[in-house]
Amino acid sequence: MTKRKIACPICKKPAEENWLPFCSKRCADADLGHWLSDDYAIPGEPVSPAPEDPSAED
Ligand SMILES: [Zn+2]
C-alpha cells in the first residue's frame, strides 16, 4: 500500500480523500475561486476583502 500524504495547496493541511487534493470543500471552492478570478498566479495572496460601506459618509 502506497498511500501518500497530500498537503492541501490552499492551507497546507493534510488533504481529505473526499476533497483531494484539498482538505475540505472550503479549500476546494477557494481554489476554484482563484482560478475564476484569474489571480491564482499571484504569489502570496493578499487576503484583504474591502466591502463597500453603504453608509459611508461624504
Ligand atoms: Zn485546506
PDB file of N, CA, C and O and ligand atoms in Angstrom:
ATOM      1  N   MET A   1       0.846  -1.201   0.000  1.00  0.00           N
ATOM      2  CA  MET A   1       0.000   0.000   0.000  1.00  0.00           C
ATOM      3  C   MET A   1       0.876   1.243   0.000  1.00  0.00           C
ATOM      4  O   MET A   1       1.706   1.426   0.861  1.00  0.00           O
ATOM      5  N   THR A   2       0.662   2.046  -0.991  1.00  0.00           N
ATOM      6  CA  THR A   2       1.442   3.285  -1.061  1.00  0.00           C
ATOM      7  C   THR A   2       0.505   4.480  -0.989  1.00  0.00           C
ATOM      8  O   THR A   2       0.073   5.020  -1.981  1.00  0.00           O
ATOM      9  N   LYS A   3       0.193   4.838   0.209  1.00  0.00           N
ATOM     10  CA  LYS A   3      -0.724   5.946   0.401  1.00  0.00           C
ATOM     11  C   LYS A   3       0.060   7.184   0.834  1.00  0.00           C
ATOM     12  O   LYS A   3       0.630   7.219   1.917  1.00  0.00           O
ATOM     13  N   ARG A   4       0.086   8.149  -0.035  1.00  0.00           N
ATOM     14  CA  ARG A   4       0.842   9.359   0.284  1.00  0.00           C
ATOM     15  C   ARG A   4      -0.009  10.355   1.062  1.00  0.00           C
ATOM     16  O   ARG A   4      -1.220  10.400   0.903  1.00  0.00           O
ATOM     17  N   LYS A   5       0.681  11.143   1.816  1.00  0.00           N
ATOM     18  CA  LYS A   5       0.010  12.253   2.475  1.00  0.00           C
ATOM     19  C   LYS A   5       0.110  13.479   1.585  1.00  0.00           C
ATOM     20  O   LYS A   5       1.194  13.927   1.255  1.00  0.00           O
ATOM     21  N   ILE A   6      -1.026  13.965   1.168  1.00  0.00           N
ATOM     22  CA  ILE A   6      -1.032  15.136   0.306  1.00  0.00           C
ATOM     23  C   ILE A   6      -1.401  16.367   1.119  1.00  0.00           C
ATOM     24  O   ILE A   6      -2.375  16.345   1.866  1.00  0.00           O
ATOM     25  N   ALA A   7      -0.615  17.400   0.937  1.00  0.00           N
ATOM     26  CA  ALA A   7      -0.907  18.636   1.643  1.00  0.00           C
ATOM     27  C   ALA A   7      -1.846  19.493   0.814  1.00  0.00           C
ATOM     28  O   ALA A   7      -1.645  19.676  -0.381  1.00  0.00           O
ATOM     29  N   CYS A   8      -2.853  19.999   1.452  1.00  0.00           N
ATOM     30  CA  CYS A   8      -3.794  20.881   0.782  1.00  0.00           C
ATOM     31  C   CYS A   8      -3.040  22.098   0.243  1.00  0.00           C
ATOM     32  O   CYS A   8      -2.319  22.756   0.980  1.00  0.00           O
ATOM     33  N   PRO A   9      -3.186  22.381  -1.068  1.00  0.00           N
ATOM     34  CA  PRO A   9      -2.464  23.501  -1.689  1.00  0.00           C
ATOM     35  C   PRO A   9      -2.940  24.856  -1.181  1.00  0.00           C
ATOM     36  O   PRO A   9      -2.294  25.869  -1.402  1.00  0.00           O
ATOM     37  N   ILE A  10      -4.055  24.869  -0.508  1.00  0.00           N
ATOM     38  CA  ILE A  10      -4.605  26.127  -0.020  1.00  0.00           C
ATOM     39  C   ILE A  10      -4.103  26.445   1.374  1.00  0.00           C
ATOM     40  O   ILE A  10      -3.560  27.521   1.630  1.00  0.00           O
ATOM     41  N   CYS A  11      -4.264  25.500   2.281  1.00  0.00           N
ATOM     42  CA  CYS A  11      -3.910  25.787   3.670  1.00  0.00           C
ATOM     43  C   CYS A  11      -2.819  24.868   4.192  1.00  0.00           C
ATOM     44  O   CYS A  11      -2.398  24.994   5.330  1.00  0.00           O
ATOM     45  N   LYS A  12      -2.347  23.972   3.339  1.00  0.00           N
ATOM     46  CA  LYS A  12      -1.237  23.080   3.681  1.00  0.00           C
ATOM     47  C   LYS A  12      -1.576  22.030   4.719  1.00  0.00           C
ATOM     48  O   LYS A  12      -0.686  21.388   5.261  1.00  0.00           O
ATOM     49  N   LYS A  13      -2.847  21.883   5.015  1.00  0.00           N
ATOM     50  CA  LYS A  13      -3.239  20.827   5.938  1.00  0.00           C
ATOM     51  C   LYS A  13      -3.305  19.513   5.176  1.00  0.00           C
ATOM     52  O   LYS A  13      -3.412  19.523   3.951  1.00  0.00           O
ATOM     53  N   PRO A  14      -3.261  18.409   5.870  1.00  0.00           N
ATOM     54  CA  PRO A  14      -3.396  17.103   5.205  1.00  0.00           C
ATOM     55  C   PRO A  14      -4.721  17.014   4.466  1.00  0.00           C
ATOM     56  O   PRO A  14      -5.760  17.347   5.018  1.00  0.00           O
ATOM     57  N   ALA A  15      -4.643  16.593   3.214  1.00  0.00           N
ATOM     58  CA  ALA A  15      -5.844  16.542   2.395  1.00  0.00           C
ATOM     59  C   ALA A  15      -6.745  15.393   2.806  1.00  0.00           C
ATOM     60  O   ALA A  15      -6.279  14.354   3.260  1.00  0.00           O
ATOM     61  N   GLU A  16      -8.028  15.597   2.625  1.00  0.00           N
ATOM     62  CA  GLU A  16      -9.004  14.544   2.881  1.00  0.00           C
ATOM     63  C   GLU A  16      -9.313  13.827   1.575  1.00  0.00           C
ATOM     64  O   GLU A  16      -9.373  14.458   0.516  1.00  0.00           O
ATOM     65  N   GLU A  17      -9.532  12.533   1.663  1.00  0.00           N
ATOM     66  CA  GLU A  17      -9.786  11.754   0.454  1.00  0.00           C
ATOM     67  C   GLU A  17     -10.969  12.291  -0.333  1.00  0.00           C
ATOM     68  O   GLU A  17     -10.981  12.303  -1.554  1.00  0.00           O
ATOM     69  N   ASN A  18     -11.971  12.723   0.376  1.00  0.00           N
ATOM     70  CA  ASN A  18     -13.185  13.208  -0.282  1.00  0.00           C
ATOM     71  C   ASN A  18     -12.943  14.490  -1.061  1.00  0.00           C
ATOM     72  O   ASN A  18     -13.715  14.828  -1.959  1.00  0.00           O
ATOM     73  N   TRP A  19     -11.870  15.205  -0.710  1.00  0.00           N
ATOM     74  CA  TRP A  19     -11.670  16.515  -1.324  1.00  0.00           C
ATOM     75  C   TRP A  19     -10.308  16.649  -1.964  1.00  0.00           C
ATOM     76  O   TRP A  19      -9.833  17.750  -2.204  1.00  0.00           O
ATOM     77  N   LEU A  20      -9.649  15.520  -2.222  1.00  0.00           N
ATOM     78  CA  LEU A  20      -8.330  15.572  -2.846  1.00  0.00           C
ATOM     79  C   LEU A  20      -8.299  16.504  -4.049  1.00  0.00           C
ATOM     80  O   LEU A  20      -9.229  16.499  -4.838  1.00  0.00           O
ATOM     81  N   PRO A  21      -7.239  17.298  -4.227  1.00  0.00           N
ATOM     82  CA  PRO A  21      -6.089  17.335  -3.313  1.00  0.00           C
ATOM     83  C   PRO A  21      -6.277  18.319  -2.164  1.00  0.00           C
ATOM     84  O   PRO A  21      -5.304  18.724  -1.551  1.00  0.00           O
ATOM     85  N   PHE A  22      -7.499  18.647  -1.896  1.00  0.00           N
ATOM     86  CA  PHE A  22      -7.744  19.631  -0.839  1.00  0.00           C
ATOM     87  C   PHE A  22      -8.147  18.960   0.460  1.00  0.00           C
ATOM     88  O   PHE A  22      -8.385  17.765   0.499  1.00  0.00           O
ATOM     89  N   CYS A  23      -8.275  19.764   1.501  1.00  0.00           N
ATOM     90  CA  CYS A  23      -8.597  19.188   2.803  1.00  0.00           C
ATOM     91  C   CYS A  23     -10.072  19.320   3.098  1.00  0.00           C
ATOM     92  O   CYS A  23     -10.590  18.695   4.000  1.00  0.00           O
ATOM     93  N   SER A  24     -10.736  20.151   2.313  1.00  0.00           N
ATOM     94  CA  SER A  24     -12.155  20.369   2.589  1.00  0.00           C
ATOM     95  C   SER A  24     -12.817  21.047   1.396  1.00  0.00           C
ATOM     96  O   SER A  24     -12.139  21.538   0.486  1.00  0.00           O
ATOM     97  N   LYS A  25     -14.140  21.109   1.427  1.00  0.00           N
ATOM     98  CA  LYS A  25     -14.863  21.775   0.357  1.00  0.00           C
ATOM     99  C   LYS A  25     -14.503  23.248   0.331  1.00  0.00           C
ATOM    100  O   LYS A  25     -14.436  23.887  -0.711  1.00  0.00           O
ATOM    101  N   ARG A  26     -14.262  23.776   1.505  1.00  0.00           N
ATOM    102  CA  ARG A  26     -13.919  25.187   1.621  1.00  0.00           C
ATOM    103  C   ARG A  26     -12.683  25.515   0.788  1.00  0.00           C
ATOM    104  O   ARG A  26     -12.664  26.482   0.032  1.00  0.00           O
ATOM    105  N   CYS A  27     -11.665  24.681   0.934  1.00  0.00           N
ATOM    106  CA  CYS A  27     -10.423  24.935   0.208  1.00  0.00           C
ATOM    107  C   CYS A  27     -10.600  24.628  -1.277  1.00  0.00           C
ATOM    108  O   CYS A  27     -10.038  25.306  -2.127  1.00  0.00           O
ATOM    109  N   ALA A  28     -11.390  23.613  -1.582  1.00  0.00           N
ATOM    110  CA  ALA A  28     -11.653  23.290  -2.986  1.00  0.00           C
ATOM    111  C   ALA A  28     -12.341  24.471  -3.657  1.00  0.00           C
ATOM    112  O   ALA A  28     -12.009  24.860  -4.775  1.00  0.00           O
ATOM    113  N   ASP A  29     -13.299  25.045  -2.973  1.00  0.00           N
ATOM    114  CA  ASP A  29     -14.008  26.206  -3.514  1.00  0.00           C
ATOM    115  C   ASP A  29     -13.078  27.401  -3.604  1.00  0.00           C
ATOM    116  O   ASP A  29     -13.127  28.184  -4.549  1.00  0.00           O
ATOM    117  N   ALA A  30     -12.230  27.544  -2.627  1.00  0.00           N
ATOM    118  CA  ALA A  30     -11.287  28.660  -2.618  1.00  0.00           C
ATOM    119  C   ALA A  30     -10.360  28.579  -3.819  1.00  0.00           C
ATOM    120  O   ALA A  30     -10.088  29.575  -4.490  1.00  0.00           O
ATOM    121  N   ASP A  31      -9.907  27.365  -4.108  1.00  0.00           N
ATOM    122  CA  ASP A  31      -9.015  27.177  -5.239  1.00  0.00           C
ATOM    123  C   ASP A  31      -9.739  27.491  -6.537  1.00  0.00           C
ATOM    124  O   ASP A  31      -9.221  28.175  -7.418  1.00  0.00           O
ATOM    125  N   LEU A  32     -10.960  27.029  -6.638  1.00  0.00           N
ATOM    126  CA  LEU A  32     -11.756  27.289  -7.831  1.00  0.00           C
ATOM    127  C   LEU A  32     -11.959  28.794  -7.995  1.00  0.00           C
ATOM    128  O   LEU A  32     -11.881  29.335  -9.092  1.00  0.00           O
ATOM    129  N   GLY A  33     -12.202  29.460  -6.891  1.00  0.00           N
ATOM    130  CA  GLY A  33     -12.396  30.906  -6.931  1.00  0.00           C
ATOM    131  C   GLY A  33     -11.157  31.614  -7.442  1.00  0.00           C
ATOM    132  O   GLY A  33     -11.240  32.583  -8.193  1.00  0.00           O
ATOM    133  N   HIS A  34      -9.998  31.094  -7.052  1.00  0.00           N
ATOM    134  CA  HIS A  34      -8.750  31.700  -7.518  1.00  0.00           C
ATOM    135  C   HIS A  34      -8.647  31.600  -9.031  1.00  0.00           C
ATOM    136  O   HIS A  34      -8.264  32.539  -9.713  1.00  0.00           O
ATOM    137  N   TRP A  35      -8.978  30.424  -9.534  1.00  0.00           N
ATOM    138  CA  TRP A  35      -8.898  30.215 -10.976  1.00  0.00           C
ATOM    139  C   TRP A  35      -9.874  31.130 -11.709  1.00  0.00           C
ATOM    140  O   TRP A  35      -9.565  31.739 -12.715  1.00  0.00           O
ATOM    141  N   LEU A  36     -11.068  31.220 -11.182  1.00  0.00           N
ATOM    142  CA  LEU A  36     -12.097  32.015 -11.842  1.00  0.00           C
ATOM    143  C   LEU A  36     -11.749  33.493 -11.829  1.00  0.00           C
ATOM    144  O   LEU A  36     -12.030  34.230 -12.761  1.00  0.00           O
ATOM    145  N   SER A  37     -11.121  33.923 -10.749  1.00  0.00           N
ATOM    146  CA  SER A  37     -10.779  35.340 -10.643  1.00  0.00           C
ATOM    147  C   SER A  37      -9.433  35.620 -11.296  1.00  0.00           C
ATOM    148  O   SER A  37      -8.969  36.747 -11.333  1.00  0.00           O
ATOM    149  N   ASP A  38      -8.805  34.549 -11.813  1.00  0.00           N
ATOM    150  CA  ASP A  38      -7.582  34.721 -12.590  1.00  0.00           C
ATOM    151  C   ASP A  38      -6.459  35.390 -11.803  1.00  0.00           C
ATOM    152  O   ASP A  38      -5.678  36.140 -12.338  1.00  0.00           O
ATOM    153  N   ASP A  39      -6.396  35.122 -10.532  1.00  0.00           N
ATOM    154  CA  ASP A  39      -5.286  35.694  -9.763  1.00  0.00           C
ATOM    155  C   ASP A  39      -4.527  34.589  -9.054  1.00  0.00           C
ATOM    156  O   ASP A  39      -3.872  34.799  -8.057  1.00  0.00           O
ATOM    157  N   TYR A  40      -4.644  33.404  -9.603  1.00  0.00           N
ATOM    158  CA  TYR A  40      -4.038  32.242  -8.965  1.00  0.00           C
ATOM    159  C   TYR A  40      -2.515  32.307  -9.038  1.00  0.00           C
ATOM    160  O   TYR A  40      -1.813  31.779  -8.201  1.00  0.00           O
ATOM    161  N   ALA A  41      -2.004  33.002 -10.044  1.00  0.00           N
ATOM    162  CA  ALA A  41      -0.568  33.030 -10.264  1.00  0.00           C
ATOM    163  C   ALA A  41       0.133  34.034  -9.356  1.00  0.00           C
ATOM    164  O   ALA A  41       1.337  34.070  -9.286  1.00  0.00           O
ATOM    165  N   ILE A  42      -0.638  34.836  -8.695  1.00  0.00           N
ATOM    166  CA  ILE A  42      -0.037  35.833  -7.817  1.00  0.00           C
ATOM    167  C   ILE A  42       0.471  35.181  -6.528  1.00  0.00           C
ATOM    168  O   ILE A  42      -0.303  34.606  -5.786  1.00  0.00           O
ATOM    169  N   PRO A  43       1.767  35.261  -6.309  1.00  0.00           N
ATOM    170  CA  PRO A  43       2.359  34.674  -5.103  1.00  0.00           C
ATOM    171  C   PRO A  43       2.027  35.490  -3.861  1.00  0.00           C
ATOM    172  O   PRO A  43       2.029  36.716  -3.891  1.00  0.00           O
ATOM    173  N   GLY A  44       1.759  34.798  -2.787  1.00  0.00           N
ATOM    174  CA  GLY A  44       1.449  35.496  -1.545  1.00  0.00           C
ATOM    175  C   GLY A  44       0.130  36.224  -1.653  1.00  0.00           C
ATOM    176  O   GLY A  44       0.087  37.431  -1.819  1.00  0.00           O
ATOM    177  N   GLU A  45      -0.937  35.451  -1.597  1.00  0.00           N
ATOM    178  CA  GLU A  45      -2.246  36.037  -1.792  1.00  0.00           C
ATOM    179  C   GLU A  45      -2.603  37.040  -0.691  1.00  0.00           C
ATOM    180  O   GLU A  45      -2.601  36.711   0.475  1.00  0.00           O
ATOM    181  N   PRO A  46      -2.871  38.261  -1.073  1.00  0.00           N
ATOM    182  CA  PRO A  46      -3.272  39.285  -0.108  1.00  0.00           C
ATOM    183  C   PRO A  46      -4.743  39.152   0.263  1.00  0.00           C
ATOM    184  O   PRO A  46      -5.594  39.494  -0.515  1.00  0.00           O
ATOM    185  N   VAL A  47      -4.963  38.626   1.439  1.00  0.00           N
ATOM    186  CA  VAL A  47      -6.343  38.426   1.863  1.00  0.00           C
ATOM    187  C   VAL A  47      -6.858  39.693   2.525  1.00  0.00           C
ATOM    188  O   VAL A  47      -6.703  39.906   3.706  1.00  0.00           O
ATOM    189  N   SER A  48      -7.418  40.555   1.714  1.00  0.00           N
ATOM    190  CA  SER A  48      -7.919  41.808   2.266  1.00  0.00           C
ATOM    191  C   SER A  48      -9.192  42.235   1.551  1.00  0.00           C
ATOM    192  O   SER A  48      -9.174  43.116   0.696  1.00  0.00           O
ATOM    193  N   PRO A  49     -10.278  41.569   1.890  1.00  0.00           N
ATOM    194  CA  PRO A  49     -11.563  41.919   1.297  1.00  0.00           C
ATOM    195  C   PRO A  49     -12.018  43.290   1.786  1.00  0.00           C
ATOM    196  O   PRO A  49     -12.077  43.531   2.977  1.00  0.00           O
ATOM    197  N   ALA A  50     -12.312  44.164   0.849  1.00  0.00           N
ATOM    198  CA  ALA A  50     -12.730  45.507   1.229  1.00  0.00           C
ATOM    199  C   ALA A  50     -14.176  45.749   0.815  1.00  0.00           C
ATOM    200  O   ALA A  50     -14.440  46.285  -0.252  1.00  0.00           O
ATOM    201  N   PRO A  51     -15.090  45.315   1.638  1.00  0.00           N
ATOM    202  CA  PRO A  51     -16.512  45.505   1.333  1.00  0.00           C
ATOM    203  C   PRO A  51     -16.891  46.981   1.420  1.00  0.00           C
ATOM    204  O   PRO A  51     -16.502  47.680   2.355  1.00  0.00           O
ATOM    205  N   GLU A  52     -17.627  47.410   0.430  1.00  0.00           N
ATOM    206  CA  GLU A  52     -18.016  48.823   0.435  1.00  0.00           C
ATOM    207  C   GLU A  52     -19.061  49.086   1.509  1.00  0.00           C
ATOM    208  O   GLU A  52     -19.997  48.326   1.674  1.00  0.00           O
ATOM    209  N   ASP A  53     -18.899  50.153   2.168  1.00  0.00           N
ATOM    210  CA  ASP A  53     -19.839  50.503   3.219  1.00  0.00           C
ATOM    211  C   ASP A  53     -20.941  51.386   2.643  1.00  0.00           C
ATOM    212  O   ASP A  53     -20.684  52.500   2.214  1.00  0.00           O
ATOM    213  N   PRO A  54     -22.144  50.857   2.599  1.00  0.00           N
ATOM    214  CA  PRO A  54     -23.272  51.593   2.008  1.00  0.00           C
ATOM    215  C   PRO A  54     -23.608  52.849   2.810  1.00  0.00           C
ATOM    216  O   PRO A  54     -24.242  53.770   2.306  1.00  0.00           O
ATOM    217  N   SER A  55     -23.167  52.874   4.033  1.00  0.00           N
ATOM    218  CA  SER A  55     -23.496  54.022   4.884  1.00  0.00           C
ATOM    219  C   SER A  55     -22.306  54.968   5.007  1.00  0.00           C
ATOM    220  O   SER A  55     -22.164  55.682   5.987  1.00  0.00           O
ATOM    221  N   ALA A  56     -21.458  54.957   3.970  1.00  0.00           N
ATOM    222  CA  ALA A  56     -20.277  55.811   4.011  1.00  0.00           C
ATOM    223  C   ALA A  56     -20.678  57.284   3.911  1.00  0.00           C
ATOM    224  O   ALA A  56     -21.428  57.672   3.030  1.00  0.00           O
ATOM    225  N   GLU A  57     -20.132  58.037   4.803  1.00  0.00           N
ATOM    226  CA  GLU A  57     -20.463  59.468   4.785  1.00  0.00           C
ATOM    227  C   GLU A  57     -19.621  60.206   3.758  1.00  0.00           C
ATOM    228  O   GLU A  57     -18.522  59.834   3.458  1.00  0.00           O
ATOM    229  N   ASP A  58     -20.134  61.278   3.252  1.00  0.00           N
ATOM    230  CA  ASP A  58     -19.400  62.055   2.271  1.00  0.00           C
ATOM    231  C   ASP A  58     -19.423  63.535   2.627  1.00  0.00           C
ATOM    232  O   ASP A  58     -20.461  64.100   2.775  1.00  0.00           O
TER     233      ASP A  58
HETATM  234 ZN    ZN B   1      -7.155  23.207   3.010  1.00  0.00          ZN
END
